[in-house]
Amino acid sequence: MNRTMASTETRSGSDELVFFVNGQKVVEKNPDPEMSLLTYLRRKLGLTGTKQGCAEGGCGACTVMLSRYQTHTQQLLHYAANACLIPLCSLNLFAVTTVEGIGSVARKLHPVQERIAKAHGSQCGFCTPGIVMSMYALLRNNPTPKMADVEEAFQGNLCRCTGYRPILEGYKTFTVEGGCCGGKGRENGCCMTNGDGAGMTSEDKLDETSFLFDAADFAPFDPTQEVIFPPELMLLIKKQVSPSLCFHGARMVWLQPSSLEEFLELKWKHPDARVVVGNTEVGIEVKFKNMLYPVVLAPTLIPELNTVTHTEDGIVFGAACTLSQVGAVLRQAVSALPPHQNEVFLAVLEQLRWFAGQQIRNVAAVGGNIMTASPISDLNPVFMAAGCKLTLMDKDGSRQVQMDDGFFTGYRKTALRPQEILVSIEIPYSKKTQFISAFKQSSRREDDISIVTAAMSVTFSLGTNIVEDLRMSYGGMAATTVLVKKTADRLLGRCWEEELLEEACYSLAQEMTLDPSVPGGMVTYRQTLALSFFYKFYLTVLQKLRLQGVAVEEVGSECLSATEIYHPQTPSSVQVYQAVPEAQSQDDVVGRPMMHLSALKQATGEAIYCDDVPLYENELYLSLITSSKAHARIISIDTSAAERLPGVICCVFAADIPGSNATGPIEYDETVFADSQVTCVGHIIGAVVADTQLHAQRAAKAVKIQYEELEPVITIQEAIATKSFYQPTRTLQKGDLEAGFKQADHTLEGEMHIGGQEHFYLETNVTLAVPREDGEMELFVSTQSPSKTQALVAKVLGVASNRVVVRVKRMGGGFGGKESRTTMLSTVVAVAANKLQRPIRCMLDRDEDMLITGGRHPFYGKYKVGFLNSGHVVALDVSYFSNVGNSMDLSLSVMERALFHMENSYNVPNIRGRGFLCRTNLPSNTAFRGFGGPQGMMIAESWITDVAQSLRRPAEEVRRLNLYMEGDTTPYNQILDQLTLDRCWEECLSRSEYQQRRAAVDLYNSQNRWTKRGLAIVPTKFGISFTSLFLNQAGALVHIYTDGSVLLTHGGTEMGQGLHTKMVQVASRVLGIPYSRIHISETSTNTVPNTSPTAASASSDLNGAALQNACEVLIKRLEPYKTKNPKGSWEDWVSAAYFDRVSLSANGFYRTPDLGYDFESNSGRAFGYFTYGVACSEVEIDCLTGTHKNLNSTIVMDVGHSLNPAIDIGQVEGAFMQGLGLFTLEELHYSPRGVLLTRGPGTYKIPAFGDIPTKLTVSLLRDAPNDKAIFASKAVGEPPLFLAASVFYAIKDAISASRAESGLVGPFRLDSPASTERIRNACSDRFTKLVPAVAPGNFTPWSVQV
């Protein structure tokens, strides 16, 4: 890190920081209090295995293991933590272990690294080091964990590629439950005999296999061989007389007192100083809220703040005790104490189960949680309801206060005086007649902030049901955690019975109201939750009173499920695919479940991503200056304050562009830098270049811009109202619509909104630009489109494309988000590098990336459908409106694909679809896995469900009745041949045991009022080809070197989907040599030119065929030498050809034949072929809270003859989980002025480990060769995503069962995603009636549906 002279001088009073990294001693003479451990590891020590995914402790990519010796307990502690949040200065006398420290491909792999790789649990690999370290830390503490321990360890880790199943499967081999029994028939259910092939004949199963890896191949795990705690560090700890430390930074002083007295003195001297223990809150404030704390006090290691004392009244925890420690102590207490004393402890433990992730709980202090005073704190309501006592202290003495309604004095304010500190909290034992419950509702169960949280405590007169004391505390219902006083007072002295419930709910509905424009929105839902929680508490207490022998009414069996506490079941899974023919050579790896070629490197942190490229000697860092307004004229830009900041080199604006400022993937309707007007929040206006990332980002925030605001258009409905559309409007029509509706016995109309989706690739956008001689520019970019990047960089620099080289080694995920939007960053970085003639790097922070790059298009669909009494659909008129954003990008193609999929898999003879492109002031939306197809098909499933509901017929019957048959014609006049939809459908019905499960679901629903189950089976038909004809081409270049080794290059990029692995398999078969002789280094524009983006699921087809072409040319050239020397080796033939002066290098090329559709005439072939699939899913919803559980999903996918079943099943599962996010979980919230409010994993929730269906079966359809693609395979990347709609429609099925209880039947609107809020609000009941819906009026909502 470059340090300016000034900063060195200000730090002269600093102490030395001593810690160990991977066993090596590190002495830092001038530690910067503002630096995180992650930055230090990556930039100072060059340890790039630890990744940055979010900088807020929400994704786990930066997980490392911290070890420290606790002197007052004489214990050695090992725990996982987020390096992005750990201040460097907090690590004195700690040992840090990173992924590089436990094993490497070159040295020796650790079993944790080997097993995730060989179990196919690493796709893009960017999250893998963090997951490896979470598992490693668990094993250091518990060498034989249970599966539940593994699941808990991963609560703070996210993966966007795999769908999580293979990670858990690989790591199951470490647990007491063990791995697969290998068909040896383990008791209590072997996967081979668990009905995974129900309804299949034994003959069918002969060549079926369900093993993707063999656990017998894994190196054994020996916990005695782990890296030891550094002996030198142990000596230092034991020698030292716990000194206090002081570290001076340029803007901040870090003070680490060694005793409580010193801490109190410092707090007296610096009353405004922030106290930091885990840095899980302050780290976020500094990073994302631009807070600056000149003095930080770090009392983490003070013994009195870490002690745990058992008293007569309860357990006293020092304020610096971590949440993990609190949990461990309380669990021990619960196992030892009589049950009636544990009510408070159990309530705290229930909240801790879902409190953040393990890495946060390991460092976050219980005192920090209280003092942060968050209005949505999970724990504070429990502490308040239990009346916990807090000990406060300043240098003049101490006082005790109770956590009651006077403790939180305002938003994030407490009753503590500025110089006071919180020393401890006493959590009391409960009394014999006291019952406590805690509740938390969030969008996602694991690692999520609360929407509403509550704790309730009731005490009865002995032996009666008369209420003696009642305390109800809520979070998320006001600016502070509140005690509900009026309602509680009204219920004192009353009997715990139905009348009390009625009174309580009525009173709560009056007392717990919210302003309609309250931050966080969801007003009706939050108010309903307040009542639902009380009802759950009411039932739970009734049960407990009965158990104590008090005469109260019995809770009906149909209501019992409302009182159950959720305990996740360990997921189980089955994967089925067709084995290769027995006669196939062992060297021919096509069709075998081969491991991803980079998986081992990814698991050790040795795989190099763009930002891992070592720093150049004179490299600089760039940070973007973006608009804070959605639509405005720029009046002035003042950079003076920014340019005065340390480390700043210069600012870059439109005037610095040597070429053209116009840019865009198809239309040049965008600018590299905004010139006079901004059209969205996040519009790039300029950039700051500085010596470090921190300096560049700080300076970018200091640039002052004055705007003249213009009226923005944000939502689809606003665009419709103001007729704000891009041209053209696309129409796709077949048959006679008017005649179709006349023929229909019934017509119905409906509408649906489908929310957008953030790509959330774990590696954000990154570019490193290096200027060379003669106007050349070399760029290392994380992009799916090297050629488009090359062309647009050349355009902005005003040079020919032959001067620009773009190189892509691998991406940490792409999903379409790096197809066209990466050029926004690459062009800016290239302009800056050109201006300064120095290498320049920029990796966007997660919040920036989410703000500026756009995502999946939100869609609104309106439809009118005509159908017969039989359920046959005869006419459909559908209109799609997509929220395009502030430029066209690829939106026309996205809409065209939506129209191509408007009928999904159903034959509708008379059909018209129209697509309208809404011009709005949001960042331009773009490609995303499925590319409009999922939105098109989602609307189709909505009307087919409506048809079934209005006829009161089973939905699966109506779907089956309308399914396409072989030889049918699509709306775009393509005849369907080699159709396997019916086979997928029948296999899915039999594997899922659909009829038995339908009967079981109906029975369950008849017996339960407050939880309902739902079941749905959904097909998909996905067209394979780029819809733009010219993109359906690919090139390849193959070199054979004289030692017989082969280097492949092709136009596709590797983003985790295993493309390079499949290409090596293809070349291995064609050349007839082992795959170990073949290598792919990278994708670059100077090897294969003019490449199409790696997109549209077509990359294996296109690049595979191009490679086959090149390899066949080479085989033909080697043929004479094979004939001459038939017994020779591959190396002999290559050598002979070389000495005979025959070229051992060949180009390959492929263009997809017989394509070319024309919208105007509705003629020509749109797609090369179709990938088909069917999924059946079962869910359970909690009608009182809107939570749902994914119980079971069975997926049957036709992927032709799979090139690699492990990779293809990984794609199916990964796409399915991404679709699960799209349809049930992920919500982007925008303010009415167009500001994105969900900008990171803290507020935007992608599926986590706990969201996998409890039972997941994936079967690749057997005997389904596809003659249109390489080696009879089929494309697999995008098609499975839509199958997650089966979960959405299963939820809708469950909601229908709930609504029927209230007398509501027939079709109803449910928008996507089916969030907890939408599920709860759709389940109409006695509680929703007490909370009137918020009528749109003269208030400004917190967020709007875009």
mmCIF file with all atom_site columns, N, CA, C and O in Angstrom, residues 184-216:
data_model
loop_
_atom_site.group_PDB
_atom_site.id
_atom_site.type_symbol
_atom_site.label_atom_id
_atom_site.label_alt_id
_atom_site.label_comp_id
_atom_site.label_asym_id
_atom_site.label_entity_id
_atom_site.label_seq_id
_atom_site.pdbx_PDB_ins_code
_atom_site.Cartn_x
_atom_site.Cartn_y
_atom_site.Cartn_z
_atom_site.occupancy
_atom_site.B_iso_or_equiv
_atom_site.pdbx_formal_charge
_atom_site.auth_seq_id
_atom_site.auth_comp_id
_atom_site.auth_asym_id
_atom_site.auth_atom_id
_atom_site.pdbx_PDB_model_num
ATOM 1   N N  . LYS A 1 184 ? -24.655 -50.452 0.156   1.00 0.00 ? 184 LYS A N  1
ATOM 2   C CA . LYS A 1 184 ? -24.480 -51.559 1.113   1.00 0.00 ? 184 LYS A CA 1
ATOM 3   C C  . LYS A 1 184 ? -25.713 -51.679 2.021   1.00 0.00 ? 184 LYS A C  1
ATOM 4   O O  . LYS A 1 184 ? -25.705 -52.421 2.997   1.00 0.00 ? 184 LYS A O  1
ATOM 5   N N  . GLY A 1 185 ? -26.731 -50.894 1.691   1.00 0.00 ? 185 GLY A N  1
ATOM 6   C CA . GLY A 1 185 ? -27.994 -51.047 2.393   1.00 0.00 ? 185 GLY A CA 1
ATOM 7   C C  . GLY A 1 185 ? -27.971 -50.591 3.836   1.00 0.00 ? 185 GLY A C  1
ATOM 8   O O  . GLY A 1 185 ? -28.377 -51.311 4.726   1.00 0.00 ? 185 GLY A O  1
ATOM 9   N N  . ARG A 1 186 ? -27.451 -49.359 4.082   1.00 0.00 ? 186 ARG A N  1
ATOM 10  C CA . ARG A 1 186 ? -27.462 -48.855 5.448   1.00 0.00 ? 186 ARG A CA 1
ATOM 11  C C  . ARG A 1 186 ? -28.896 -48.815 5.965   1.00 0.00 ? 186 ARG A C  1
ATOM 12  O O  . ARG A 1 186 ? -29.833 -48.533 5.231   1.00 0.00 ? 186 ARG A O  1
ATOM 13  N N  . GLU A 1 187 ? -29.040 -49.083 7.246   1.00 0.00 ? 187 GLU A N  1
ATOM 14  C CA . GLU A 1 187 ? -30.385 -49.037 7.826   1.00 0.00 ? 187 GLU A CA 1
ATOM 15  C C  . GLU A 1 187 ? -30.939 -47.617 7.698   1.00 0.00 ? 187 GLU A C  1
ATOM 16  O O  . GLU A 1 187 ? -30.242 -46.711 7.342   1.00 0.00 ? 187 GLU A O  1
ATOM 17  N N  . ASN A 1 188 ? -32.200 -47.483 8.063   1.00 0.00 ? 188 ASN A N  1
ATOM 18  C CA . ASN A 1 188 ? -32.978 -46.236 7.957   1.00 0.00 ? 188 ASN A CA 1
ATOM 19  C C  . ASN A 1 188 ? -32.778 -45.512 6.638   1.00 0.00 ? 188 ASN A C  1
ATOM 20  O O  . ASN A 1 188 ? -32.605 -44.320 6.559   1.00 0.00 ? 188 ASN A O  1
ATOM 21  N N  . GLY A 1 189 ? -32.813 -46.307 5.581   1.00 0.00 ? 189 GLY A N  1
ATOM 22  C CA . GLY A 1 189 ? -32.951 -45.666 4.276   1.00 0.00 ? 189 GLY A CA 1
ATOM 23  C C  . GLY A 1 189 ? -31.670 -45.465 3.519   1.00 0.00 ? 189 GLY A C  1
ATOM 24  O O  . GLY A 1 189 ? -30.869 -44.602 3.809   1.00 0.00 ? 189 GLY A O  1
ATOM 25  N N  . CYS A 1 190 ? -31.465 -46.329 2.546   1.00 0.00 ? 190 CYS A N  1
ATOM 26  C CA . CYS A 1 190 ? -30.357 -46.139 1.600   1.00 0.00 ? 190 CYS A CA 1
ATOM 27  C C  . CYS A 1 190 ? -30.928 -45.422 0.399   1.00 0.00 ? 190 CYS A C  1
ATOM 28  O O  . CYS A 1 190 ? -32.052 -45.711 -0.021  1.00 0.00 ? 190 CYS A O  1
ATOM 29  N N  . CYS A 1 191 ? -30.155 -44.486 -0.179  1.00 0.00 ? 191 CYS A N  1
ATOM 30  C CA . CYS A 1 191 ? -30.686 -43.705 -1.309  1.00 0.00 ? 191 CYS A CA 1
ATOM 31  C C  . CYS A 1 191 ? -31.030 -44.612 -2.490  1.00 0.00 ? 191 CYS A C  1
ATOM 32  O O  . CYS A 1 191 ? -31.837 -44.269 -3.338  1.00 0.00 ? 191 CYS A O  1
ATOM 33  N N  . MET A 1 192 ? -30.397 -45.798 -2.545  1.00 0.00 ? 192 MET A N  1
ATOM 34  C CA . MET A 1 192 ? -30.647 -46.702 -3.679  1.00 0.00 ? 192 MET A CA 1
ATOM 35  C C  . MET A 1 192 ? -32.036 -47.342 -3.579  1.00 0.00 ? 192 MET A C  1
ATOM 36  O O  . MET A 1 192 ? -32.622 -47.727 -4.569  1.00 0.00 ? 192 MET A O  1
ATOM 37  N N  . THR A 1 193 ? -32.542 -47.456 -2.338  1.00 0.00 ? 193 THR A N  1
ATOM 38  C CA . THR A 1 193 ? -33.809 -48.176 -2.173  1.00 0.00 ? 193 THR A CA 1
ATOM 39  C C  . THR A 1 193 ? -34.943 -47.261 -1.746  1.00 0.00 ? 193 THR A C  1
ATOM 40  O O  . THR A 1 193 ? -36.031 -47.706 -1.467  1.00 0.00 ? 193 THR A O  1
ATOM 41  N N  . ASN A 1 194 ? -34.656 -45.947 -1.702  1.00 0.00 ? 194 ASN A N  1
ATOM 42  C CA . ASN A 1 194 ? -35.666 -45.027 -1.165  1.00 0.00 ? 194 ASN A CA 1
ATOM 43  C C  . ASN A 1 194 ? -36.686 -44.564 -2.193  1.00 0.00 ? 194 ASN A C  1
ATOM 44  O O  . ASN A 1 194 ? -37.044 -43.417 -2.239  1.00 0.00 ? 194 ASN A O  1
ATOM 45  N N  . GLY A 1 195 ? -37.091 -45.453 -3.051  1.00 0.00 ? 195 GLY A N  1
ATOM 46  C CA . GLY A 1 195 ? -38.162 -45.089 -3.980  1.00 0.00 ? 195 GLY A CA 1
ATOM 47  C C  . GLY A 1 195 ? -37.787 -44.024 -4.969  1.00 0.00 ? 195 GLY A C  1
ATOM 48  O O  . GLY A 1 195 ? -38.635 -43.337 -5.491  1.00 0.00 ? 195 GLY A O  1
ATOM 49  N N  . ASP A 1 196 ? -36.461 -43.851 -5.242  1.00 0.00 ? 196 ASP A N  1
ATOM 50  C CA . ASP A 1 196 ? -36.111 -42.782 -6.182  1.00 0.00 ? 196 ASP A CA 1
ATOM 51  C C  . ASP A 1 196 ? -36.517 -43.149 -7.598  1.00 0.00 ? 196 ASP A C  1
ATOM 52  O O  . ASP A 1 196 ? -36.596 -42.310 -8.466  1.00 0.00 ? 196 ASP A O  1
ATOM 53  N N  . GLY A 1 197 ? -36.734 -44.417 -7.836  1.00 0.00 ? 197 GLY A N  1
ATOM 54  C CA . GLY A 1 197 ? -37.142 -44.794 -9.188  1.00 0.00 ? 197 GLY A CA 1
ATOM 55  C C  . GLY A 1 197 ? -38.518 -45.394 -9.183  1.00 0.00 ? 197 GLY A C  1
ATOM 56  O O  . GLY A 1 197 ? -38.827 -46.297 -9.945  1.00 0.00 ? 197 GLY A O  1
ATOM 57  N N  . ALA A 1 198 ? -39.378 -44.894 -8.328  1.00 0.00 ? 198 ALA A N  1
ATOM 58  C CA . ALA A 1 198 ? -40.723 -45.455 -8.220  1.00 0.00 ? 198 ALA A CA 1
ATOM 59  C C  . ALA A 1 198 ? -41.381 -45.533 -9.586  1.00 0.00 ? 198 ALA A C  1
ATOM 60  O O  . ALA A 1 198 ? -41.328 -44.598 -10.368 1.00 0.00 ? 198 ALA A O  1
ATOM 61  N N  . GLY A 1 199 ? -41.992 -46.653 -9.864  1.00 0.00 ? 199 GLY A N  1
ATOM 62  C CA . GLY A 1 199 ? -42.697 -46.788 -11.140 1.00 0.00 ? 199 GLY A CA 1
ATOM 63  C C  . GLY A 1 199 ? -41.804 -47.148 -12.305 1.00 0.00 ? 199 GLY A C  1
ATOM 64  O O  . GLY A 1 199 ? -42.257 -47.221 -13.436 1.00 0.00 ? 199 GLY A O  1
ATOM 65  N N  . MET A 1 200 ? -40.497 -47.334 -12.075 1.00 0.00 ? 200 MET A N  1
ATOM 66  C CA . MET A 1 200 ? -39.588 -47.697 -13.162 1.00 0.00 ? 200 MET A CA 1
ATOM 67  C C  . MET A 1 200 ? -39.380 -49.210 -13.122 1.00 0.00 ? 200 MET A C  1
ATOM 68  O O  . MET A 1 200 ? -39.308 -49.809 -12.066 1.00 0.00 ? 200 MET A O  1
ATOM 69  N N  . THR A 1 201 ? -39.272 -49.836 -14.282 1.00 0.00 ? 201 THR A N  1
ATOM 70  C CA . THR A 1 201 ? -39.009 -51.277 -14.294 1.00 0.00 ? 201 THR A CA 1
ATOM 71  C C  . THR A 1 201 ? -37.531 -51.520 -14.041 1.00 0.00 ? 201 THR A C  1
ATOM 72  O O  . THR A 1 201 ? -36.694 -50.644 -14.265 1.00 0.00 ? 201 THR A O  1
ATOM 73  N N  . SER A 1 202 ? -37.218 -52.742 -13.591 1.00 0.00 ? 202 SER A N  1
ATOM 74  C CA . SER A 1 202 ? -35.813 -53.044 -13.296 1.00 0.00 ? 202 SER A CA 1
ATOM 75  C C  . SER A 1 202 ? -34.981 -52.979 -14.573 1.00 0.00 ? 202 SER A C  1
ATOM 76  O O  . SER A 1 202 ? -33.807 -52.653 -14.552 1.00 0.00 ? 202 SER A O  1
ATOM 77  N N  . GLU A 1 203 ? -35.626 -53.263 -15.703 1.00 0.00 ? 203 GLU A N  1
ATOM 78  C CA . GLU A 1 203 ? -34.899 -53.201 -16.982 1.00 0.00 ? 203 GLU A CA 1
ATOM 79  C C  . GLU A 1 203 ? -34.458 -51.765 -17.271 1.00 0.00 ? 203 GLU A C  1
ATOM 80  O O  . GLU A 1 203 ? -33.341 -51.501 -17.687 1.00 0.00 ? 203 GLU A O  1
ATOM 81  N N  . ASP A 1 204 ? -35.375 -50.817 -17.004 1.00 0.00 ? 204 ASP A N  1
ATOM 82  C CA . ASP A 1 204 ? -35.056 -49.393 -17.197 1.00 0.00 ? 204 ASP A CA 1
ATOM 83  C C  . ASP A 1 204 ? -33.842 -49.002 -16.382 1.00 0.00 ? 204 ASP A C  1
ATOM 84  O O  . ASP A 1 204 ? -33.053 -48.160 -16.773 1.00 0.00 ? 204 ASP A O  1
ATOM 85  N N  . LYS A 1 205 ? -33.738 -49.596 -15.178 1.00 0.00 ? 205 LYS A N  1
ATOM 86  C CA . LYS A 1 205 ? -32.736 -49.130 -14.235 1.00 0.00 ? 205 LYS A CA 1
ATOM 87  C C  . LYS A 1 205 ? -31.363 -49.752 -14.451 1.00 0.00 ? 205 LYS A C  1
ATOM 88  O O  . LYS A 1 205 ? -30.410 -49.382 -13.781 1.00 0.00 ? 205 LYS A O  1
ATOM 89  N N  . LEU A 1 206 ? -31.258 -50.684 -15.391 1.00 0.00 ? 206 LEU A N  1
ATOM 90  C CA . LEU A 1 206 ? -29.989 -51.383 -15.594 1.00 0.00 ? 206 LEU A CA 1
ATOM 91  C C  . LEU A 1 206 ? -28.833 -50.422 -15.849 1.00 0.00 ? 206 LEU A C  1
ATOM 92  O O  . LEU A 1 206 ? -27.769 -50.557 -15.278 1.00 0.00 ? 206 LEU A O  1
ATOM 93  N N  . ASP A 1 207 ? -29.050 -49.445 -16.737 1.00 0.00 ? 207 ASP A N  1
ATOM 94  C CA . ASP A 1 207 ? -27.936 -48.551 -17.068 1.00 0.00 ? 207 ASP A CA 1
ATOM 95  C C  . ASP A 1 207 ? -28.092 -47.195 -16.391 1.00 0.00 ? 207 ASP A C  1
ATOM 96  O O  . ASP A 1 207 ? -27.531 -46.211 -16.819 1.00 0.00 ? 207 ASP A O  1
ATOM 97  N N  . GLU A 1 208 ? -28.909 -47.177 -15.322 1.00 0.00 ? 208 GLU A N  1
ATOM 98  C CA . GLU A 1 208 ? -29.078 -45.928 -14.577 1.00 0.00 ? 208 GLU A CA 1
ATOM 99  C C  . GLU A 1 208 ? -28.080 -45.894 -13.438 1.00 0.00 ? 208 GLU A C  1
ATOM 100 O O  . GLU A 1 208 ? -27.792 -46.920 -12.846 1.00 0.00 ? 208 GLU A O  1
ATOM 101 N N  . THR A 1 209 ? -27.585 -44.730 -13.142 1.00 0.00 ? 209 THR A N  1
ATOM 102 C CA . THR A 1 209 ? -26.682 -44.653 -11.998 1.00 0.00 ? 209 THR A CA 1
ATOM 103 C C  . THR A 1 209 ? -26.965 -43.385 -11.221 1.00 0.00 ? 209 THR A C  1
ATOM 104 O O  . THR A 1 209 ? -27.505 -42.427 -11.764 1.00 0.00 ? 209 THR A O  1
ATOM 105 N N  . SER A 1 210 ? -26.635 -43.414 -9.936  1.00 0.00 ? 210 SER A N  1
ATOM 106 C CA . SER A 1 210 ? -26.910 -42.219 -9.138  1.00 0.00 ? 210 SER A CA 1
ATOM 107 C C  . SER A 1 210 ? -25.678 -41.795 -8.348  1.00 0.00 ? 210 SER A C  1
ATOM 108 O O  . SER A 1 210 ? -25.783 -41.120 -7.346  1.00 0.00 ? 210 SER A O  1
ATOM 109 N N  . PHE A 1 211 ? -24.496 -42.230 -8.812  1.00 0.00 ? 211 PHE A N  1
ATOM 110 C CA . PHE A 1 211 ? -23.271 -41.823 -8.132  1.00 0.00 ? 211 PHE A CA 1
ATOM 111 C C  . PHE A 1 211 ? -22.545 -40.778 -8.958  1.00 0.00 ? 211 PHE A C  1
ATOM 112 O O  . PHE A 1 211 ? -22.187 -41.027 -10.102 1.00 0.00 ? 211 PHE A O  1
ATOM 113 N N  . LEU A 1 212 ? -22.339 -39.596 -8.387  1.00 0.00 ? 212 LEU A N  1
ATOM 114 C CA . LEU A 1 212 ? -21.575 -38.569 -9.086  1.00 0.00 ? 212 LEU A CA 1
ATOM 115 C C  . LEU A 1 212 ? -20.137 -38.521 -8.574  1.00 0.00 ? 212 LEU A C  1
ATOM 116 O O  . LEU A 1 212 ? -19.278 -37.911 -9.181  1.00 0.00 ? 212 LEU A O  1
ATOM 117 N N  . PHE A 1 213 ? -19.900 -39.143 -7.414  1.00 0.00 ? 213 PHE A N  1
ATOM 118 C CA . PHE A 1 213 ? -18.526 -39.254 -6.902  1.00 0.00 ? 213 PHE A CA 1
ATOM 119 C C  . PHE A 1 213 ? -18.479 -40.476 -5.998  1.00 0.00 ? 213 PHE A C  1
ATOM 120 O O  . PHE A 1 213 ? -19.521 -40.961 -5.533  1.00 0.00 ? 213 PHE A O  1
ATOM 121 N N  . ASP A 1 214 ? -17.288 -40.966 -5.763  1.00 0.00 ? 214 ASP A N  1
ATOM 122 C CA . ASP A 1 214 ? -17.120 -42.125 -4.888  1.00 0.00 ? 214 ASP A CA 1
ATOM 123 C C  . ASP A 1 214 ? -16.358 -41.686 -3.640  1.00 0.00 ? 214 ASP A C  1
ATOM 124 O O  . ASP A 1 214 ? -15.181 -41.306 -3.713  1.00 0.00 ? 214 ASP A O  1
ATOM 125 N N  . ALA A 1 215 ? -17.033 -41.731 -2.493  1.00 0.00 ? 215 ALA A N  1
ATOM 126 C CA . ALA A 1 215 ? -16.421 -41.269 -1.239  1.00 0.00 ? 215 ALA A CA 1
ATOM 127 C C  . ALA A 1 215 ? -15.188 -42.092 -0.875  1.00 0.00 ? 215 ALA A C  1
ATOM 128 O O  . ALA A 1 215 ? -14.322 -41.634 -0.127  1.00 0.00 ? 215 ALA A O  1
ATOM 129 N N  . ALA A 1 216 ? -15.099 -43.290 -1.443  1.00 0.00 ? 216 ALA A N  1
ATOM 130 C CA . ALA A 1 216 ? -13.934 -44.145 -1.155  1.00 0.00 ? 216 ALA A CA 1
ATOM 131 C C  . ALA A 1 216 ? -12.645 -43.531 -1.710  1.00 0.00 ? 216 ALA A C  1
ATOM 132 O O  . ALA A 1 216 ? -11.538 -43.874 -1.257  1.00 0.00 ? 216 ALA A O  1
#
